Short mmCIF file of C-alpha atoms and ligand atoms in Angstrom, two decimals:
data_model
loop_
_atom_site.label_atom_id
_atom_site.label_comp_id
_atom_site.label_asym_id
_atom_site.label_seq_id
_atom_site.Cartn_x
_atom_site.Cartn_y
_atom_site.Cartn_z
CA MET F 1000 12.02 -29.80 -3.93
CA TRP F 1001 10.57 -30.95 -0.60
CA LYS F 1002 13.20 -28.94 1.18
CA THR F 1003 12.17 -25.71 -0.55
CA THR F 1004 8.50 -26.38 0.08
CA THR F 1005 9.19 -27.02 3.74
CA VAL F 1006 11.22 -23.83 4.03
CA ILE F 1007 8.45 -21.81 2.34
CA LEU F 1008 5.91 -23.43 4.61
CA VAL F 1009 7.87 -22.68 7.77
CA ILE F 1010 8.40 -19.07 6.68
CA THR F 1011 4.75 -18.54 5.83
CA ILE F 1012 3.58 -20.07 9.08
CA GLY F 1013 6.06 -17.79 10.84
CA ILE F 1014 4.55 -14.79 9.05
CA ALA F 1015 1.08 -16.06 9.89
CA PHE F 1016 2.04 -15.87 13.56
CA LEU F 1017 3.19 -12.29 13.11
CA PHE F 1018 -0.06 -11.51 11.35
CA ARG F 1019 -2.37 -13.39 13.62
CA SER F 1020 -5.41 -11.42 14.42
CA ASN F 1021 -6.16 -10.18 17.87
CA PRO F 1022 -9.89 -10.20 18.03
CA VAL F 1023 -11.36 -7.58 20.29
CA THR F 1024 -12.82 -9.20 23.39
CA GLU F 1025 -13.83 -6.22 25.51
CA ILE F 1026 -17.41 -5.31 24.75
CA PRO F 1027 -17.81 -1.57 24.15
CA ASN F 1028 -20.77 0.20 25.65
CA LEU F 1029 -22.61 1.84 22.77
CA PRO F 1030 -24.60 4.93 23.72
CA GLU F 1031 -28.40 4.85 23.49
CA THR F 1032 -28.36 7.72 20.99
CA PHE F 1033 -31.54 9.64 20.24
CA TRP F 1034 -31.71 9.40 16.43
CA GLY F 1035 -35.00 11.11 15.68
CA PRO F 1036 -36.06 14.68 15.01
CA GLU F 1037 -36.57 17.02 17.98
CA LYS F 1038 -40.33 16.68 17.66
CA ASN F 1039 -40.06 13.01 18.55
CA LYS F 1040 -38.66 13.90 21.98
CA GLY F 1041 -41.16 12.64 24.49
CA ALA F 1042 -42.79 10.33 21.92
CA SER F 1043 -44.93 7.70 23.58
CA LYS F 1044 -43.43 4.24 24.06
CA GLU F 1045 -46.64 2.51 23.19
CA ILE F 1046 -46.79 -0.23 20.57
CA ARG F 1047 -49.26 0.84 17.93
CA PRO F 1048 -50.88 -1.52 15.43
CA PHE F 1049 -49.92 -0.62 11.87
CA VAL F 1050 -51.57 -1.29 8.54
CA ILE F 1051 -50.03 -0.37 5.20
CA ASN F 1052 -52.43 2.03 3.56
CA ILE F 1053 -50.92 4.16 0.85
CA SER F 1054 -53.07 7.08 -0.19
CA LYS F 1055 -54.64 7.12 -3.61
CA SER F 1056 -52.75 10.29 -4.52
CA VAL F 1057 -49.38 8.53 -4.11
CA ILE F 1058 -50.49 5.65 -6.32
CA ASP F 1059 -52.04 7.99 -8.91
CA ASP F 1060 -48.84 10.00 -8.99
CA LEU F 1061 -46.80 6.82 -9.52
CA ASN F 1062 -49.07 5.72 -12.36
CA GLU F 1063 -48.76 9.11 -14.02
CA ARG F 1064 -44.99 8.90 -13.86
CA LEU F 1065 -45.08 5.38 -15.26
CA ALA F 1066 -47.33 6.56 -18.09
CA LYS F 1067 -45.19 9.60 -18.89
CA ARG F 1068 -41.87 7.80 -18.55
CA ARG F 1069 -39.02 8.76 -20.76
CA GLU F 1070 -38.01 6.43 -23.57
CA LEU F 1071 -35.23 4.10 -22.38
CA VAL F 1072 -31.98 3.95 -24.31
CA GLU F 1073 -31.66 0.82 -26.47
CA PRO F 1074 -29.19 -1.70 -25.06
CA LEU F 1075 -26.14 -2.80 -27.04
CA GLU F 1076 -26.64 -5.81 -29.28
CA ASP F 1077 -26.65 -9.09 -27.36
CA ALA F 1078 -25.47 -7.35 -24.19
CA ALA F 1079 -28.19 -8.94 -22.03
CA TRP F 1080 -27.53 -7.63 -18.46
CA THR F 1081 -23.76 -7.38 -18.77
CA TYR F 1082 -23.85 -3.57 -19.02
CA GLY F 1083 -26.30 -3.36 -16.13
CA ILE F 1084 -30.00 -3.93 -16.38
CA SER F 1085 -31.33 -4.64 -19.86
CA SER F 1086 -33.53 -1.73 -20.89
CA THR F 1087 -35.45 -4.07 -23.18
CA TYR F 1088 -36.47 -6.15 -20.22
CA LEU F 1089 -36.97 -3.15 -17.94
CA LYS F 1090 -39.43 -1.73 -20.48
CA ASP F 1091 -41.58 -4.86 -20.10
CA ILE F 1092 -41.43 -4.59 -16.32
CA LEU F 1093 -42.47 -0.94 -16.33
CA GLU F 1094 -45.31 -1.83 -18.66
CA TYR F 1095 -46.41 -4.56 -16.26
CA TRP F 1096 -46.09 -2.22 -13.27
CA GLN F 1097 -48.30 0.35 -14.97
CA THR F 1098 -50.97 -1.91 -16.40
CA LYS F 1099 -51.09 -5.19 -14.46
CA TYR F 1100 -49.59 -4.74 -11.03
CA ASN F 1101 -52.47 -4.17 -8.63
CA TRP F 1102 -51.33 -2.32 -5.53
CA SER F 1103 -54.55 -2.67 -3.57
CA GLN F 1104 -54.31 -6.43 -3.96
CA ARG F 1105 -50.61 -6.52 -3.10
CA GLN F 1106 -51.08 -4.19 -0.14
CA ALA F 1107 -53.72 -6.53 1.25
CA LEU F 1108 -51.22 -9.41 1.02
CA LEU F 1109 -48.53 -7.38 2.80
CA ASN F 1110 -51.09 -6.67 5.52
CA LYS F 1111 -51.75 -10.36 6.05
CA TYR F 1112 -49.45 -10.58 9.09
CA PRO F 1113 -49.78 -8.24 12.08
CA GLN F 1114 -47.61 -5.15 12.00
CA TYR F 1115 -46.81 -2.53 14.60
CA VAL F 1116 -44.88 0.65 15.06
CA THR F 1117 -43.17 1.84 18.21
CA ASN F 1118 -40.80 4.69 18.91
CA VAL F 1119 -37.31 3.56 19.91
CA GLN F 1120 -34.54 6.11 20.53
CA GLY F 1121 -36.54 8.75 18.70
CA LEU F 1122 -37.41 6.67 15.63
CA ASP F 1123 -40.71 5.07 14.74
CA ILE F 1124 -39.73 1.47 14.03
CA HIS F 1125 -42.05 -0.67 11.91
CA PHE F 1126 -42.13 -4.44 12.40
CA TYR F 1127 -44.08 -7.60 11.79
CA HIS F 1128 -44.82 -9.56 14.92
CA VAL F 1129 -46.12 -13.00 14.06
CA LYS F 1130 -47.09 -15.45 16.78
CA PRO F 1131 -47.34 -19.15 16.09
CA HIS F 1132 -50.66 -20.86 15.76
CA ILE F 1133 -50.44 -23.76 18.20
CA PRO F 1134 -52.96 -26.58 17.98
CA PRO F 1135 -54.32 -27.78 21.37
CA GLU F 1136 -52.44 -31.11 21.23
CA ARG F 1137 -49.13 -29.21 21.12
CA LYS F 1138 -49.88 -26.78 23.88
CA ASN F 1139 -46.65 -27.60 25.76
CA ILE F 1140 -44.45 -26.54 22.89
CA LYS F 1141 -41.87 -23.83 23.66
CA VAL F 1142 -42.30 -20.53 21.86
CA LEU F 1143 -38.97 -18.86 21.14
CA PRO F 1144 -38.64 -15.23 20.06
CA LEU F 1145 -36.70 -14.77 16.83
CA LEU F 1146 -35.65 -11.39 15.45
CA ILE F 1147 -35.05 -11.50 11.69
CA SER F 1148 -33.36 -8.63 9.87
CA HIS F 1149 -33.26 -7.87 6.17
CA GLY F 1150 -30.68 -5.97 4.15
CA TRP F 1151 -30.28 -3.80 1.04
CA PRO F 1152 -31.93 -3.57 -1.47
CA GLY F 1153 -34.43 -5.75 0.30
CA SER F 1154 -37.12 -5.12 2.85
CA VAL F 1155 -39.62 -6.98 4.99
CA VAL F 1156 -41.17 -8.10 1.69
CA GLU F 1157 -38.42 -10.73 1.59
CA PHE F 1158 -39.89 -12.41 4.67
CA GLN F 1159 -43.47 -12.90 3.53
CA LYS F 1160 -42.93 -16.57 2.63
CA ILE F 1161 -40.75 -17.55 5.57
CA LEU F 1162 -42.98 -16.01 8.28
CA PRO F 1163 -45.60 -18.79 8.15
CA ILE F 1164 -42.91 -21.50 7.98
CA LEU F 1165 -41.06 -20.28 11.07
CA THR F 1166 -44.27 -19.88 13.04
CA THR F 1167 -45.68 -23.34 12.23
CA PRO F 1168 -44.90 -26.11 14.74
CA ARG F 1169 -43.01 -29.13 13.37
CA PRO F 1170 -43.75 -32.68 14.49
CA ASP F 1171 -40.11 -33.38 15.36
CA LYS F 1172 -39.36 -30.16 17.26
CA ASP F 1173 -40.50 -29.16 20.73
CA PHE F 1174 -40.28 -25.45 19.93
CA VAL F 1175 -41.57 -22.99 17.41
CA PHE F 1176 -40.85 -19.32 16.73
CA GLU F 1177 -42.59 -16.09 17.45
CA VAL F 1178 -41.07 -13.85 14.79
CA ILE F 1179 -40.26 -10.16 14.96
CA ALA F 1180 -39.25 -8.76 11.58
CA PRO F 1181 -38.47 -5.03 11.70
CA SER F 1182 -37.83 -2.68 8.80
CA LEU F 1183 -34.31 -1.29 9.24
CA PRO F 1184 -34.29 2.39 10.23
CA GLY F 1185 -34.45 4.39 6.99
CA TYR F 1186 -36.00 1.47 5.11
CA GLY F 1187 -39.68 1.21 4.20
CA PHE F 1188 -41.94 2.21 7.07
CA SER F 1189 -39.24 2.70 9.70
CA GLN F 1190 -38.10 6.28 10.18
CA ALA F 1191 -34.55 7.24 9.23
CA ALA F 1192 -31.97 8.78 11.55
CA VAL F 1193 -31.75 12.56 11.15
CA ARG F 1194 -28.09 12.80 12.17
CA PRO F 1195 -24.95 10.95 11.07
CA GLY F 1196 -23.59 7.85 12.73
CA MET F 1197 -26.26 5.18 12.53
CA GLY F 1198 -24.41 2.14 11.24
CA PRO F 1199 -25.30 -1.54 11.70
CA ALA F 1200 -23.96 -1.62 15.28
CA GLN F 1201 -26.16 1.34 16.24
CA ILE F 1202 -29.13 -0.39 14.59
CA SER F 1203 -28.42 -3.43 16.74
CA VAL F 1204 -28.83 -1.22 19.83
CA VAL F 1205 -32.21 -0.02 18.52
CA PHE F 1206 -33.33 -3.60 17.78
CA LYS F 1207 -32.21 -4.81 21.22
CA ASN F 1208 -34.33 -2.04 22.71
CA LEU F 1209 -37.22 -2.98 20.45
CA MET F 1210 -37.07 -6.56 21.72
CA LEU F 1211 -36.90 -5.40 25.35
CA ARG F 1212 -39.89 -3.15 24.67
CA LEU F 1213 -41.80 -6.20 23.46
CA GLY F 1214 -40.89 -8.02 26.66
CA PHE F 1215 -38.19 -10.31 25.25
CA LYS F 1216 -35.13 -10.26 27.49
CA LYS F 1217 -33.44 -13.01 25.51
CA PHE F 1218 -34.05 -14.07 21.95
CA TYR F 1219 -32.59 -15.60 18.79
CA VAL F 1220 -31.39 -13.51 15.84
CA GLN F 1221 -31.26 -14.28 12.13
CA GLY F 1222 -30.21 -12.24 9.13
CA GLY F 1223 -28.60 -11.91 5.73
CA ASP F 1224 -26.84 -8.96 4.07
CA TRP F 1225 -26.98 -5.96 6.49
CA GLY F 1226 -29.25 -8.13 8.58
CA SER F 1227 -26.36 -10.50 9.14
CA ALA F 1228 -24.09 -7.65 10.25
CA ILE F 1229 -26.81 -6.36 12.58
CA SER F 1230 -27.48 -9.86 13.96
CA ALA F 1231 -23.75 -10.43 14.50
CA HIS F 1232 -23.47 -7.11 16.36
CA LEU F 1233 -26.45 -8.06 18.52
CA ALA F 1234 -24.73 -11.33 19.43
CA ALA F 1235 -21.38 -9.62 20.06
CA LEU F 1236 -22.63 -6.59 21.98
CA PHE F 1237 -25.51 -8.16 23.91
CA PRO F 1238 -24.57 -11.77 24.70
CA ASP F 1239 -26.91 -11.68 27.70
CA ASN F 1240 -29.84 -10.96 25.41
CA VAL F 1241 -29.08 -13.37 22.58
CA PHE F 1242 -29.46 -17.16 22.81
CA GLY F 1243 -27.79 -17.61 19.45
CA GLY F 1244 -27.50 -16.21 15.95
CA HIS F 1245 -28.07 -17.69 12.52
CA LEU F 1246 -26.53 -15.83 9.59
CA ASN F 1247 -26.90 -16.38 5.90
CA MET F 1248 -23.96 -14.17 5.10
CA CYS F 1249 -21.21 -14.74 7.62
CA MET F 1250 -18.44 -12.20 7.63
CA GLY F 1251 -15.10 -12.98 9.22
CA ILE F 1252 -12.75 -10.43 10.63
CA MET F 1253 -11.07 -8.57 7.78
CA SER F 1254 -7.74 -8.86 9.52
CA LYS F 1255 -4.24 -9.12 8.10
CA SER F 1256 -4.29 -12.76 9.14
CA ASN F 1257 -7.49 -13.40 7.19
CA LEU F 1258 -5.98 -11.70 4.15
CA PHE F 1259 -2.79 -13.63 4.57
CA TRP F 1260 -4.56 -17.00 4.66
CA ARG F 1261 -6.62 -16.06 1.63
CA LEU F 1262 -3.42 -15.27 -0.26
CA LEU F 1263 -1.68 -18.38 0.96
CA GLY F 1264 -4.71 -20.38 -0.08
CA ALA F 1265 -4.04 -19.32 -3.65
CA PHE F 1266 -0.93 -21.55 -3.47
CA ILE F 1267 -2.04 -24.22 -1.01
CA PRO F 1268 -5.85 -24.11 -1.11
CA SER F 1269 -6.26 -27.11 1.17
CA LEU F 1270 -5.01 -25.00 4.09
CA VAL F 1271 -8.00 -22.69 3.70
CA VAL F 1272 -10.88 -24.34 1.91
CA GLU F 1273 -12.11 -27.84 1.04
CA SER F 1274 -11.46 -28.72 -2.58
CA GLU F 1275 -15.15 -28.93 -3.46
CA HIS F 1276 -15.49 -25.22 -2.57
CA TYR F 1277 -12.22 -24.12 -4.14
CA SER F 1278 -13.93 -22.34 -7.03
CA LYS F 1279 -15.88 -20.14 -4.61
CA MET F 1280 -12.60 -18.39 -3.63
CA TYR F 1281 -10.00 -19.08 -6.28
CA PRO F 1282 -8.32 -18.41 -8.62
CA LEU F 1283 -7.77 -15.17 -6.77
CA GLY F 1284 -7.45 -13.04 -9.92
CA SER F 1285 -10.84 -13.89 -11.33
CA HIS F 1286 -12.44 -13.48 -7.91
CA LEU F 1287 -10.93 -10.06 -7.44
CA SER F 1288 -12.09 -8.93 -10.86
CA TYR F 1289 -15.55 -10.29 -10.10
CA ILE F 1290 -15.66 -8.32 -6.86
CA LEU F 1291 -14.51 -5.16 -8.65
CA GLU F 1292 -17.11 -5.67 -11.36
CA GLU F 1293 -19.96 -6.12 -8.90
CA SER F 1294 -19.12 -3.68 -6.11
CA GLY F 1295 -19.17 -0.27 -7.83
CA TYR F 1296 -22.56 0.46 -6.25
CA MET F 1297 -21.01 -0.04 -2.83
CA HIS F 1298 -18.31 2.55 -3.37
CA LEU F 1299 -20.88 5.12 -4.52
CA GLN F 1300 -23.25 4.38 -1.66
CA ALA F 1301 -20.44 4.43 0.86
CA THR F 1302 -19.16 7.80 -0.27
CA LYS F 1303 -21.96 9.81 -1.96
CA PRO F 1304 -25.21 8.19 -0.82
CA ASP F 1305 -27.29 11.32 -1.24
CA THR F 1306 -26.15 11.87 -4.83
CA ILE F 1307 -26.78 8.33 -5.99
CA GLY F 1308 -29.98 8.26 -3.91
CA THR F 1309 -31.31 11.38 -5.62
CA ALA F 1310 -30.65 9.99 -9.08
CA VAL F 1311 -32.07 6.55 -8.40
CA ALA F 1312 -35.17 7.66 -6.54
CA ALA F 1313 -36.12 10.33 -9.08
CA SER F 1314 -38.16 8.02 -11.30
CA PRO F 1315 -39.85 4.64 -11.05
CA ALA F 1316 -37.67 3.46 -13.95
CA GLY F 1317 -34.49 4.49 -12.16
CA LEU F 1318 -35.52 2.82 -8.93
CA ALA F 1319 -36.66 -0.40 -10.58
CA GLY F 1320 -33.57 -0.60 -12.81
CA TYR F 1321 -31.17 -0.06 -9.94
CA ILE F 1322 -32.81 -2.52 -7.57
CA LEU F 1323 -33.74 -5.27 -10.02
CA GLU F 1324 -30.22 -5.54 -11.37
CA LYS F 1325 -29.19 -6.70 -7.89
CA PHE F 1326 -31.98 -9.25 -7.72
CA SER F 1327 -30.64 -10.75 -10.93
CA THR F 1328 -26.89 -10.84 -10.24
CA TRP F 1329 -27.11 -11.62 -6.54
CA THR F 1330 -29.41 -14.55 -7.14
CA ASN F 1331 -26.96 -16.02 -9.61
CA LYS F 1332 -24.10 -14.21 -11.30
CA GLU F 1333 -24.63 -16.24 -14.48
CA TYR F 1334 -28.05 -14.64 -14.91
CA LYS F 1335 -26.58 -11.46 -16.34
CA SER F 1336 -25.95 -13.23 -19.60
CA ARG F 1337 -29.67 -13.96 -19.94
CA ALA F 1338 -32.04 -11.60 -21.71
CA ASP F 1339 -34.50 -11.80 -18.82
CA GLY F 1340 -31.80 -11.58 -16.14
CA GLY F 1341 -33.19 -14.82 -14.69
CA LEU F 1342 -35.47 -12.69 -12.52
CA LEU F 1343 -38.41 -15.03 -12.70
CA GLU F 1344 -36.41 -18.12 -11.80
CA LYS F 1345 -36.98 -17.48 -8.11
CA PHE F 1346 -39.38 -14.55 -7.87
CA THR F 1347 -42.65 -13.36 -9.29
CA LEU F 1348 -42.76 -9.92 -10.85
CA ASP F 1349 -45.40 -8.98 -8.28
CA GLU F 1350 -43.17 -9.75 -5.31
CA LEU F 1351 -40.20 -7.97 -6.90
CA LEU F 1352 -42.40 -4.93 -7.45
CA ASP F 1353 -43.74 -5.14 -3.86
CA ASN F 1354 -40.18 -4.64 -2.65
CA ILE F 1355 -39.67 -1.71 -5.04
CA MET F 1356 -42.98 -0.23 -3.92
CA LEU F 1357 -41.79 -0.17 -0.32
CA TYR F 1358 -38.87 2.01 -1.42
CA TRP F 1359 -41.06 4.13 -3.72
CA VAL F 1360 -44.03 4.95 -1.51
CA THR F 1361 -41.78 5.79 1.45
CA ASN F 1362 -39.13 7.50 -0.73
CA SER F 1363 -36.48 5.67 1.26
CA LEU F 1364 -33.81 4.77 -1.28
CA THR F 1365 -31.52 7.61 -0.18
CA THR F 1366 -31.89 6.90 3.53
CA SER F 1367 -31.38 3.17 2.88
CA VAL F 1368 -28.06 3.60 1.06
CA ARG F 1369 -26.68 5.88 3.77
CA LEU F 1370 -26.11 2.72 5.79
CA TYR F 1371 -23.09 2.02 3.56
CA SER F 1372 -21.57 5.40 4.39
CA GLU F 1373 -22.10 4.90 8.09
CA ASN F 1374 -20.51 1.46 8.03
CA PHE F 1375 -17.50 2.39 5.94
CA SER F 1376 -16.75 5.66 7.75
CA ALA F 1377 -13.41 6.17 9.45
CA LYS F 1378 -15.31 6.77 12.67
CA HIS F 1379 -16.93 3.37 12.49
CA TYR F 1380 -13.70 1.70 11.47
CA LYS F 1381 -11.95 3.07 14.55
CA THR F 1382 -14.47 1.47 16.89
CA LYS F 1383 -13.23 -1.98 15.75
CA ILE F 1384 -16.70 -3.30 16.48
CA ASP F 1385 -16.43 -5.61 13.46
CA GLU F 1386 -13.48 -7.30 15.13
CA LEU F 1387 -15.40 -8.07 18.30
CA GLN F 1388 -15.53 -11.76 19.14
CA ILE F 1389 -18.88 -13.49 19.31
CA ASN F 1390 -19.11 -16.10 22.04
CA VAL F 1391 -22.76 -17.07 21.90
CA PRO F 1392 -23.63 -20.06 19.68
CA MET F 1393 -23.73 -19.12 16.00
CA ALA F 1394 -24.57 -20.73 12.68
CA CYS F 1395 -23.58 -19.87 9.14
CA ALA F 1396 -25.75 -20.98 6.26
CA VAL F 1397 -23.80 -20.80 3.03
CA PHE F 1398 -25.98 -20.60 -0.06
CA PRO F 1399 -24.13 -21.63 -3.23
CA HIS F 1400 -24.70 -18.32 -5.06
CA GLU F 1401 -23.89 -16.03 -2.14
CA LEU F 1402 -21.79 -13.07 -3.29
CA PHE F 1403 -18.54 -13.98 -1.65
CA TYR F 1404 -17.36 -16.95 0.25
CA GLN F 1405 -15.95 -17.11 3.75
CA PRO F 1406 -14.55 -20.57 4.45
CA GLU F 1407 -15.19 -22.00 7.87
CA SER F 1408 -11.47 -21.96 8.67
CA LEU F 1409 -11.43 -18.14 8.55
CA LEU F 1410 -14.46 -17.66 10.78
CA HIS F 1411 -13.41 -19.18 14.09
CA ASP F 1412 -11.46 -16.15 15.29
CA LYS F 1413 -14.67 -14.12 15.22
CA TYR F 1414 -17.22 -16.82 15.98
CA THR F 1415 -15.68 -18.74 18.87
CA ASN F 1416 -18.77 -20.87 19.23
CA LEU F 1417 -19.68 -21.69 15.64
CA ILE F 1418 -21.82 -24.78 16.10
CA GLN F 1419 -23.19 -25.07 12.60
CA PHE F 1420 -21.73 -24.33 9.18
CA ASN F 1421 -23.88 -25.74 6.40
CA HIS F 1422 -23.57 -25.54 2.65
CA LEU F 1423 -27.11 -25.37 1.34
CA SER F 1424 -28.10 -27.03 -1.89
CA ARG F 1425 -29.73 -24.11 -3.72
CA GLY F 1426 -30.07 -20.36 -3.53
CA GLY F 1427 -28.20 -17.10 -3.49
CA HIS F 1428 -28.02 -13.85 -1.60
CA PHE F 1429 -31.73 -13.38 -0.90
CA ALA F 1430 -32.12 -16.67 0.94
CA ALA F 1431 -35.40 -15.96 2.75
CA PHE F 1432 -36.96 -14.65 -0.45
CA GLU F 1433 -35.57 -17.34 -2.76
CA GLU F 1434 -35.49 -20.47 -0.63
CA PRO F 1435 -37.64 -19.86 2.45
CA ALA F 1436 -38.07 -23.57 3.26
CA LEU F 1437 -34.35 -24.35 3.06
CA LEU F 1438 -33.45 -21.37 5.19
CA ALA F 1439 -36.13 -22.18 7.76
CA ASP F 1440 -34.94 -25.81 7.99
CA ASP F 1441 -31.43 -24.59 8.69
CA VAL F 1442 -32.67 -22.20 11.40
CA PHE F 1443 -34.71 -24.96 13.07
CA GLU F 1444 -31.68 -27.28 12.97
CA PHE F 1445 -29.45 -24.67 14.59
CA VAL F 1446 -31.91 -23.69 17.29
CA SER F 1447 -32.48 -27.39 18.12
CA LYS F 1448 -28.77 -27.68 18.82
CA VAL F 1449 -28.71 -24.56 20.98
CA GLU F 1450 -31.77 -25.68 22.92
CA ASP F 1451 -30.10 -29.05 23.56
CA ILE F 1452 -26.99 -27.28 24.81
CA LYS F 1453 -29.16 -25.09 27.05
CA LYS F 1454 -30.75 -28.21 28.54
CA LYS F 1455 -27.34 -29.74 29.19
CA THR F 1456 -25.85 -26.56 30.69
CA SER F 1457 -28.73 -26.22 33.07
CA ASN F 1458 -27.68 -29.68 34.22
CA LYS F 1459 -24.93 -29.08 36.83
CA ASP F 1460 -22.96 -32.16 35.68
CA MET F 1461 -21.85 -30.42 32.56
CA PRO F 1462 -20.77 -26.96 33.55
CA ASN F 1463 -18.87 -26.37 30.32
CA ALA F 1464 -21.38 -27.67 27.81
CA GLY F 1465 -22.28 -24.98 25.38
CA LYS F 1466 -19.07 -23.09 25.87
CA LYS F 1467 -17.03 -24.38 22.99
CA ILE F 1468 -18.35 -27.12 20.80
CA LYS F 1469 -15.66 -27.01 18.21
CA LYS F 1470 -12.14 -26.03 18.97
CA PRO F 1471 -11.39 -22.84 17.10
CA ILE F 1472 -8.51 -23.13 14.69
CA LYS F 1473 -5.86 -21.00 16.29
CA ILE F 1474 -3.16 -19.63 14.06
C1 LIG V 2285 -57.17 3.04 4.08
O1 LIG V 2285 -57.64 4.32 4.43
C2 LIG V 2285 -58.87 4.63 3.82
C3 LIG V 2285 -59.19 6.11 4.10
O2 LIG V 2285 -58.91 6.43 5.42
C4 LIG V 2285 -59.94 3.68 4.34
O3 LIG V 2285 -61.17 3.95 3.73
C5 LIG V 2285 -59.51 2.25 3.99
O4 LIG V 2285 -60.41 1.31 4.54
C6 LIG V 2285 -58.12 1.96 4.53
N1 LIG V 2285 -57.65 0.68 4.03
C7 LIG V 2285 -57.05 -0.22 4.81
C8 LIG V 2285 -56.53 -1.44 4.12
O5 LIG V 2285 -56.95 -0.08 5.99
C1 LIG V 2286 -57.30 -4.62 -8.06
O1 LIG V 2286 -57.65 -5.56 -7.05
C2 LIG V 2286 -58.81 -5.15 -6.33
C3 LIG V 2286 -58.95 -6.10 -5.14
O2 LIG V 2286 -58.83 -7.44 -5.52
C4 LIG V 2286 -60.01 -5.14 -7.28
O3 LIG V 2286 -61.16 -4.75 -6.58
C5 LIG V 2286 -59.72 -4.16 -8.41
O4 LIG V 2286 -60.74 -4.21 -9.36
C6 LIG V 2286 -58.39 -4.48 -9.08
N1 LIG V 2286 -58.05 -3.40 -9.98
C7 LIG V 2286 -57.77 -3.60 -11.26
C8 LIG V 2286 -57.45 -2.38 -12.05
O5 LIG V 2286 -57.78 -4.71 -11.75
C1 LIG V 2287 -18.50 -2.64 7.59
O1 LIG V 2287 -17.25 -2.03 7.68
C2 LIG V 2287 -16.22 -2.84 8.21
C3 LIG V 2287 -14.97 -1.98 8.34
O2 LIG V 2287 -15.20 -0.95 9.25
C4 LIG V 2287 -15.99 -4.04 7.32
O3 LIG V 2287 -15.03 -4.89 7.88
C5 LIG V 2287 -17.30 -4.80 7.17
O4 LIG V 2287 -17.13 -5.84 6.25
C6 LIG V 2287 -18.41 -3.88 6.71
N1 LIG V 2287 -19.67 -4.58 6.76
C7 LIG V 2287 -20.37 -4.89 5.68
C8 LIG V 2287 -21.61 -5.68 5.92
O5 LIG V 2287 -20.05 -4.56 4.56
#
């Protein structure tokens, strides 16, 4: 018995060596593409204050559509959200949107923090720029720039609750953040590229240029969903501009070796994941069927974004149904068996509708979903940018209901300097929106560590501090 196991083990480890990943270490030089329409050539580089102010005609038009909406098809008996959004529940939401949701009030709330627009590489990029309020007795506190990036189907609405937390000094920390939260190009009030090719890596170039425009040569990055891909690319491509990155959806390298270890873990889980997190990855069969069940949208958006975009954006009901389903399942996959989709567990209807409004009033659903096509294109795949190693300090915050789980053991080949890997106690995919305080605590903890390392490295006695905290698991 032991003999066979040993033989199997030796063979598999042998195969693992054959399959070991070769992360890309040479940093490619991405072009500073001009993404905007011709008429933006020669656009001024000034930073213009921005206030959300949607014209009455757009809101009247929306209300007319809500009033004249088509009857929704009755759901199957007791189906809850298992066939997609429950039309019974959606009907209530549309009713609320039409009769109770007050845009002028909500718009005023979204205008609470200062916003700006500036033209970068031909695109008007919208962003919040929130400076900390520092009381006189803390005037020596360090102010660190932090770029936070959202994903799909989110928007800067997700950050409304975390902005004040990140910009408020803490008694036990000698730093606080100055936060820059841009809308991704093609999302909300940021213009969309007019030609193909703008994937997350290209967005990271635009955001690096945005930060340079604002006078920040070096800064921290944070993100979830696409924001985590963009933040990771920033850290990989521009290590001289990034102090460190905090991600609430860490992606490893999708290499043969990663796949191999995942498969091997199905037989000997302890080689891949701690037993308490076993159920986040295995049994493999049920995880694969879960991924198939929940990722149909991705295939559509990655292949026919303009078709699905046209259908979804055609009516307020379509847009709300499509987006809200994600806010149910991605907060907690169990919620789809509930009649209300668990939507109000973590969010208010008003804030969910704020996010939908950003897509509606800017008509940006189609341009937002094109990001999937750009990322999953053969052209992007060939660049191997996703396999690029990240050497600056990084942190992964793992929320228990995140969509899929990357164990720490499979992350070290990409993140060679992973100094923090925390399992958080509550929350799902929309961490900033669901659990702003938990996420902010984790960011403060990470940045504390990086700042300590910076202090030590500036001390000549410790030339290697900050290089590698944890030895990467080499296979
Ligand atoms: C929006 O624009 C209108 C018309 O230009 C103006 O009267 C109103 O004060 C503006 N509202 C905000 C919030 O800036
Ligand atoms: C919406 O809110 C604004 C500002 O608080 C208020 O003046 C207005 O009466 C409200 N509209 C409705 C229909 O309640
Ligand atoms: C983007 O595409 C690459 C393959 O080119 C894949 O490895 C990666 O997971 C994708 N990113 C996201 C956020 O889906």
